[in-house]
Amino acid sequence: MTRSHRCGFTLIELLVVIAIIAMLIALLLPAVQAVRESARRSQCGNNLKQLGLALHSFHGAIGHFPVNQTGPGAPDGRGGAGKGYFSWLAELLPYIEQQPLAKSIDFRVNNADTPFDGTISRSHRNAGAAAVPVAAFLCPSDSFRDSEAMGSARPAPSNYAANVGWPPMCTGIDGTRPVPAKHNGAIGLSNPAHPASWHVSRVRAGDFTDGLSNTVMAAERLISTIEGEEFAGADPRTLMYCAGGTTTARSLDKYFLNCGAAKTPDPGYSQSIGRAWISGWGLAGNIYMQVLPINTRHCHLAGGEFDGTVLITPSSRHPGGVQALMGDGRVVFVSNEVDMRVWWAAGSRNGRDDPGDGLAGAP
């Protein structure tokens, strides 16, 4: 007698094995993604720490924190223009081991092709430097693609924005702040063509009367992926809305209501956010105002592109919130559910009685 032996699987057995493997993958995938995101978040935090060290090194060498140039420079009498449109990130390059890149930038020229926007063309003197990606300015949790949103030079983007505080006509948390008020953010802010504006260009550590540990210096901000008029698939946190002018006095909660009432995003202003680390133009989004809830939307105040009065809002792809750099160099994670009074207070370096120390103990 011969005995037959079966070799292989039946169809049912094969399907069972495939189902088991699929279940295992489904169980493991979230864990793998969580580990990867943890590593990416850690790298983002390390970038912020490096920026914090660079900010204090700059302060130690120069005597004040770097200055973000928001507008076109005034004529210098020789047919050129004074320094303008350069970001605080550009000024930090020598302090993050990017000395050759810093030396390639001509800071004597106006860093834009026209006084009406911040675009940088291929023919601009700083086109080559503007297009160089800087790893310390990029969070691996975010993604971006090459773009001409900030000009044909195709400037390289950045994920980090410095806190410039509240708008000049903001009456504060409880509506008692006298306006117009001077710049109350963490880094210097200036339009070279209008030095008598609300700006304070030389912000020093001693100006933080609320304490460096209680004031946010910089935070994460997503890079826009919008091209032209195309909003399809755009992350709503990267959209810019028009919320009126800069001359109306409002308390901080009223800015939130005013911005939230805007229904239609602006494609032209949305596409530039985060698209050029070299640019200090307000709508390039390398500075932000600590006004709106994190991970929500941006709002444009008419005329704010020249003086930095643009309600850029921190955002990230980390679940639940964003990472922020405090003035003492610590990096904290700020939840989407943070109390707005605490968040607002941490945006001012000199609010005195405001509860800005609420972020001091954040993990």
GROMACS .gro file of C-alpha atoms in nm, residues 40-247:
model
  208
   40ARG     CA    1   1.152   6.309   1.455
   41ARG     CA    2   1.010   6.510   1.746
   42SER     CA    3   1.338   6.464   1.933
   43GLN     CA    4   1.530   6.600   1.633
   44CYS     CA    5   1.295   6.898   1.609
   45GLY     CA    6   1.352   6.967   1.977
   46ASN     CA    7   1.728   6.941   1.933
   47ASN     CA    8   1.709   7.195   1.650
   48LEU     CA    9   1.528   7.436   1.879
   49LYS     CA   10   1.790   7.380   2.151
   50GLN     CA   11   2.065   7.461   1.901
   51LEU     CA   12   1.881   7.777   1.803
   52GLY     CA   13   1.854   7.867   2.171
   53LEU     CA   14   2.229   7.826   2.221
   54ALA     CA   15   2.290   8.031   1.906
   55LEU     CA   16   2.058   8.309   2.026
   56HIS     CA   17   2.246   8.343   2.353
   57SER     CA   18   2.584   8.319   2.180
   58PHE     CA   19   2.473   8.600   1.949
   59HIS     CA   20   2.362   8.802   2.251
   60GLY     CA   21   2.696   8.742   2.424
   61ALA     CA   22   2.891   8.856   2.119
   62ILE     CA   23   2.674   9.147   1.999
   63GLY     CA   24   2.501   9.259   2.318
   64HIS     CA   25   2.142   9.193   2.208
   65PHE     CA   26   1.934   8.924   2.037
   66PRO     CA   27   1.921   8.916   1.654
   67VAL     CA   28   1.696   9.153   1.461
   68ASN     CA   29   1.432   9.046   1.211
   69GLN     CA   30   1.412   9.300   0.926
   70THR     CA   31   1.052   9.314   0.812
   71GLY     CA   32   1.058   9.586   0.548
   72PRO     CA   33   1.260   9.742   0.268
   73GLY     CA   34   1.566   9.941   0.362
   74ALA     CA   35   1.585  10.316   0.304
   75PRO     CA   36   1.804  10.445   0.017
   76ASP     CA   37   2.168  10.470   0.122
   77GLY     CA   38   2.252  10.769  -0.101
   78ARG     CA   39   2.464  10.559  -0.339
   79GLY     CA   40   2.183  10.413  -0.546
   80GLY     CA   41   2.142  10.112  -0.320
   81ALA     CA   42   1.913  10.029  -0.029
   82GLY     CA   43   1.980   9.973   0.338
   83LYS     CA   44   1.947   9.638   0.508
   84GLY     CA   45   1.595   9.497   0.490
   85TYR     CA   46   1.395   9.174   0.465
   86PHE     CA   47   1.661   8.962   0.638
   87SER     CA   48   1.541   8.715   0.898
   88TRP     CA   49   1.677   8.650   1.245
   89LEU     CA   50   1.771   8.304   1.115
   90ALA     CA   51   2.009   8.458   0.861
   91GLU     CA   52   2.181   8.651   1.139
   92LEU     CA   53   2.226   8.332   1.345
   93LEU     CA   54   2.417   8.141   1.072
   94PRO     CA   55   2.767   8.204   1.215
   95TYR     CA   56   2.649   8.066   1.550
   96ILE     CA   57   2.523   7.732   1.411
   97GLU     CA   58   2.844   7.645   1.225
   98GLN     CA   59   2.726   7.800   0.899
   99GLN     CA   60   2.996   8.067   0.866
  100PRO     CA   61   3.065   8.007   0.492
  101LEU     CA   62   2.695   8.045   0.410
  102ALA     CA   63   2.674   8.361   0.622
  103LYS     CA   64   2.974   8.510   0.442
  104SER     CA   65   2.809   8.444   0.105
  105ILE     CA   66   2.517   8.674   0.193
  106ASP     CA   67   2.541   9.042   0.106
  107PHE     CA   68   2.363   9.205   0.399
  108ARG     CA   69   2.415   9.550   0.249
  109VAL     CA   70   2.146   9.505  -0.018
  110ASN     CA   71   1.771   9.491   0.021
  111ASN     CA   72   1.688   9.121   0.035
  112ALA     CA   73   1.394   9.133  -0.208
  113ASP     CA   74   1.332   9.231  -0.569
  114THR     CA   75   1.059   9.486  -0.500
  115PRO     CA   76   0.944   9.687  -0.198
  116PHE     CA   77   0.600   9.527  -0.225
  117ASP     CA   78   0.679   9.164  -0.147
  118GLY     CA   79   0.962   8.946  -0.028
  119THR     CA   80   1.028   8.749  -0.347
  120ILE     CA   81   1.389   8.672  -0.443
  121SER     CA   82   1.466   8.612  -0.812
  122ARG     CA   83   1.745   8.410  -0.971
  123SER     CA   84   1.920   8.736  -1.061
  124HIS     CA   85   1.927   8.865  -0.703
  125ARG     CA   86   2.268   8.896  -0.540
  126ASN     CA   87   2.162   8.660  -0.260
  127ALA     CA   88   1.981   8.405  -0.478
  128GLY     CA   89   2.246   8.137  -0.433
  129ALA     CA   90   2.258   8.167  -0.055
  130ALA     CA   91   1.879   8.180  -0.026
  131ALA     CA   92   1.844   7.845  -0.203
  132VAL     CA   93   2.075   7.655   0.035
  133PRO     CA   94   1.884   7.422   0.273
  134VAL     CA   95   1.993   7.442   0.638
  135ALA     CA   96   1.925   7.121   0.831
  136ALA     CA   97   1.897   7.303   1.164
  137PHE     CA   98   1.603   7.503   1.026
  138LEU     CA   99   1.397   7.198   0.927
  139CYS     CA  100   1.181   6.962   1.134
  140PRO     CA  101   1.174   6.608   0.987
  141SER     CA  102   0.812   6.563   1.097
  142ASP     CA  103   0.707   6.815   0.833
  143SER     CA  104   0.735   6.777   0.457
  144PHE     CA  105   0.779   7.026   0.175
  145ARG     CA  106   0.857   7.047  -0.192
  146ASP     CA  107   1.073   7.278  -0.397
  147SER     CA  108   0.876   7.590  -0.485
  148GLU     CA  109   0.891   7.936  -0.643
  149ALA     CA  110   0.639   8.070  -0.393
  150MET     CA  111   0.906   8.313  -0.269
  151GLY     CA  112   1.065   8.382  -0.606
  152SER     CA  113   1.251   8.219  -0.894
  153ALA     CA  114   1.560   8.174  -0.675
  154ARG     CA  115   1.353   7.895  -0.515
  155PRO     CA  116   1.455   7.986  -0.158
  156ALA     CA  117   1.497   7.704   0.095
  157PRO     CA  118   1.232   7.682   0.370
  158SER     CA  119   1.229   7.678   0.751
  159ASN     CA  120   1.009   7.530   1.024
  160TYR     CA  121   1.095   7.770   1.306
  161ALA     CA  122   0.952   8.113   1.380
  162ALA     CA  123   1.055   8.363   1.647
  163ASN     CA  124   0.803   8.518   1.883
  164VAL     CA  125   0.748   8.891   1.828
  165GLY     CA  126   0.472   8.921   2.088
  166TRP     CA  127   0.141   9.103   2.039
  167PRO     CA  128   0.023   9.355   1.775
  168PRO     CA  129   0.092   9.723   1.852
  169MET     CA  130  -0.282   9.795   1.884
  170CYS     CA  131  -0.342   9.497   2.113
  171THR     CA  132  -0.482   9.604   2.450
  172GLY     CA  133  -0.356   9.288   2.615
  173ILE     CA  134  -0.519   9.002   2.801
  174ASP     CA  135  -0.773   9.207   2.995
  175GLY     CA  136  -0.797   9.507   2.762
  176THR     CA  137  -0.599   9.743   2.988
  177ARG     CA  138  -0.274   9.777   2.790
  178PRO     CA  139  -0.227  10.133   2.655
  179VAL     CA  140  -0.200  10.144   2.275
  180PRO     CA  141  -0.024  10.193   2.046
  181ALA     CA  142   0.238   9.994   2.233
  182LYS     CA  143   0.600   9.912   2.155
  183HIS     CA  144   0.712   9.569   2.036
  184ASN     CA  145   0.699   9.323   2.330
  185GLY     CA  146   0.832   9.003   2.173
  186ALA     CA  147   1.149   8.804   2.231
  187ILE     CA  148   1.372   8.911   1.941
  188GLY     CA  149   1.447   9.244   1.778
  189LEU     CA  150   1.211   9.368   1.509
  190SER     CA  151   1.275   9.649   1.262
  191ASN     CA  152   1.173   9.805   0.933
  192PRO     CA  153   1.483  10.000   0.827
  193ALA     CA  154   1.273  10.244   0.626
  194HIS     CA  155   1.055  10.332   0.927
  195PRO     CA  156   1.274  10.324   1.240
  196ALA     CA  157   1.023  10.528   1.443
  197SER     CA  158   0.748  10.264   1.424
  198TRP     CA  159   0.638  10.030   1.704
  199HIS     CA  160   0.958   9.827   1.664
  200VAL     CA  161   1.232   9.770   1.921
  201SER     CA  162   1.533   9.647   1.728
  202ARG     CA  163   1.772   9.575   2.014
  203VAL     CA  164   1.609   9.341   2.261
  204ARG     CA  165   1.841   9.243   2.546
  205ALA     CA  166   1.814   8.978   2.816
  206GLY     CA  167   1.756   9.255   3.071
  207ASP     CA  168   1.439   9.357   2.884
  208PHE     CA  169   1.268   9.033   2.988
  209THR     CA  170   1.113   9.166   3.308
  210ASP     CA  171   0.887   8.861   3.317
  211GLY     CA  172   1.198   8.643   3.316
  212LEU     CA  173   1.362   8.456   3.029
  213SER     CA  174   1.228   8.125   3.163
  214ASN     CA  175   0.870   8.256   3.137
  215THR     CA  176   0.889   8.388   2.780
  216VAL     CA  177   0.875   8.194   2.453
  217MET     CA  178   1.159   8.275   2.211
  218ALA     CA  179   1.058   8.060   1.913
  219ALA     CA  180   0.826   7.777   1.813
  220GLU     CA  181   0.755   7.531   1.533
  221ARG     CA  182   0.552   7.635   1.230
  222LEU     CA  183   0.446   7.421   0.934
  223ILE     CA  184   0.573   7.502   0.585
  224SER     CA  185   0.306   7.588   0.328
  225THR     CA  186   0.262   7.343   0.040
  226ILE     CA  187   0.019   7.566  -0.150
  227GLU     CA  188   0.101   7.654  -0.510
  228GLY     CA  189  -0.073   7.952  -0.673
  229GLU     CA  190  -0.450   7.932  -0.640
  230GLU     CA  191  -0.454   7.558  -0.562
  231PHE     CA  192  -0.586   7.475  -0.214
  232ALA     CA  193  -0.664   7.108  -0.282
  233GLY     CA  194  -0.518   6.893  -0.007
  234ALA     CA  195  -0.371   7.191   0.179
  235ASP     CA  196  -0.333   7.157   0.553
  236PRO     CA  197  -0.583   7.409   0.701
  237ARG     CA  198  -0.318   7.515   0.953
  238THR     CA  199  -0.110   7.661   0.670
  239LEU     CA  200  -0.385   7.887   0.534
  240MET     CA  201  -0.382   8.265   0.570
  241TYR     CA  202  -0.705   8.465   0.612
  242CYS     CA  203  -0.760   8.840   0.586
  243ALA     CA  204  -0.874   8.983   0.919
  244GLY     CA  205  -0.886   9.359   0.866
  245GLY     CA  206  -0.634   9.635   0.929
  246THR     CA  207  -0.372   9.711   1.191
  247THR     CA  208  -0.523  10.031   1.336
   0.00000   0.00000   0.00000
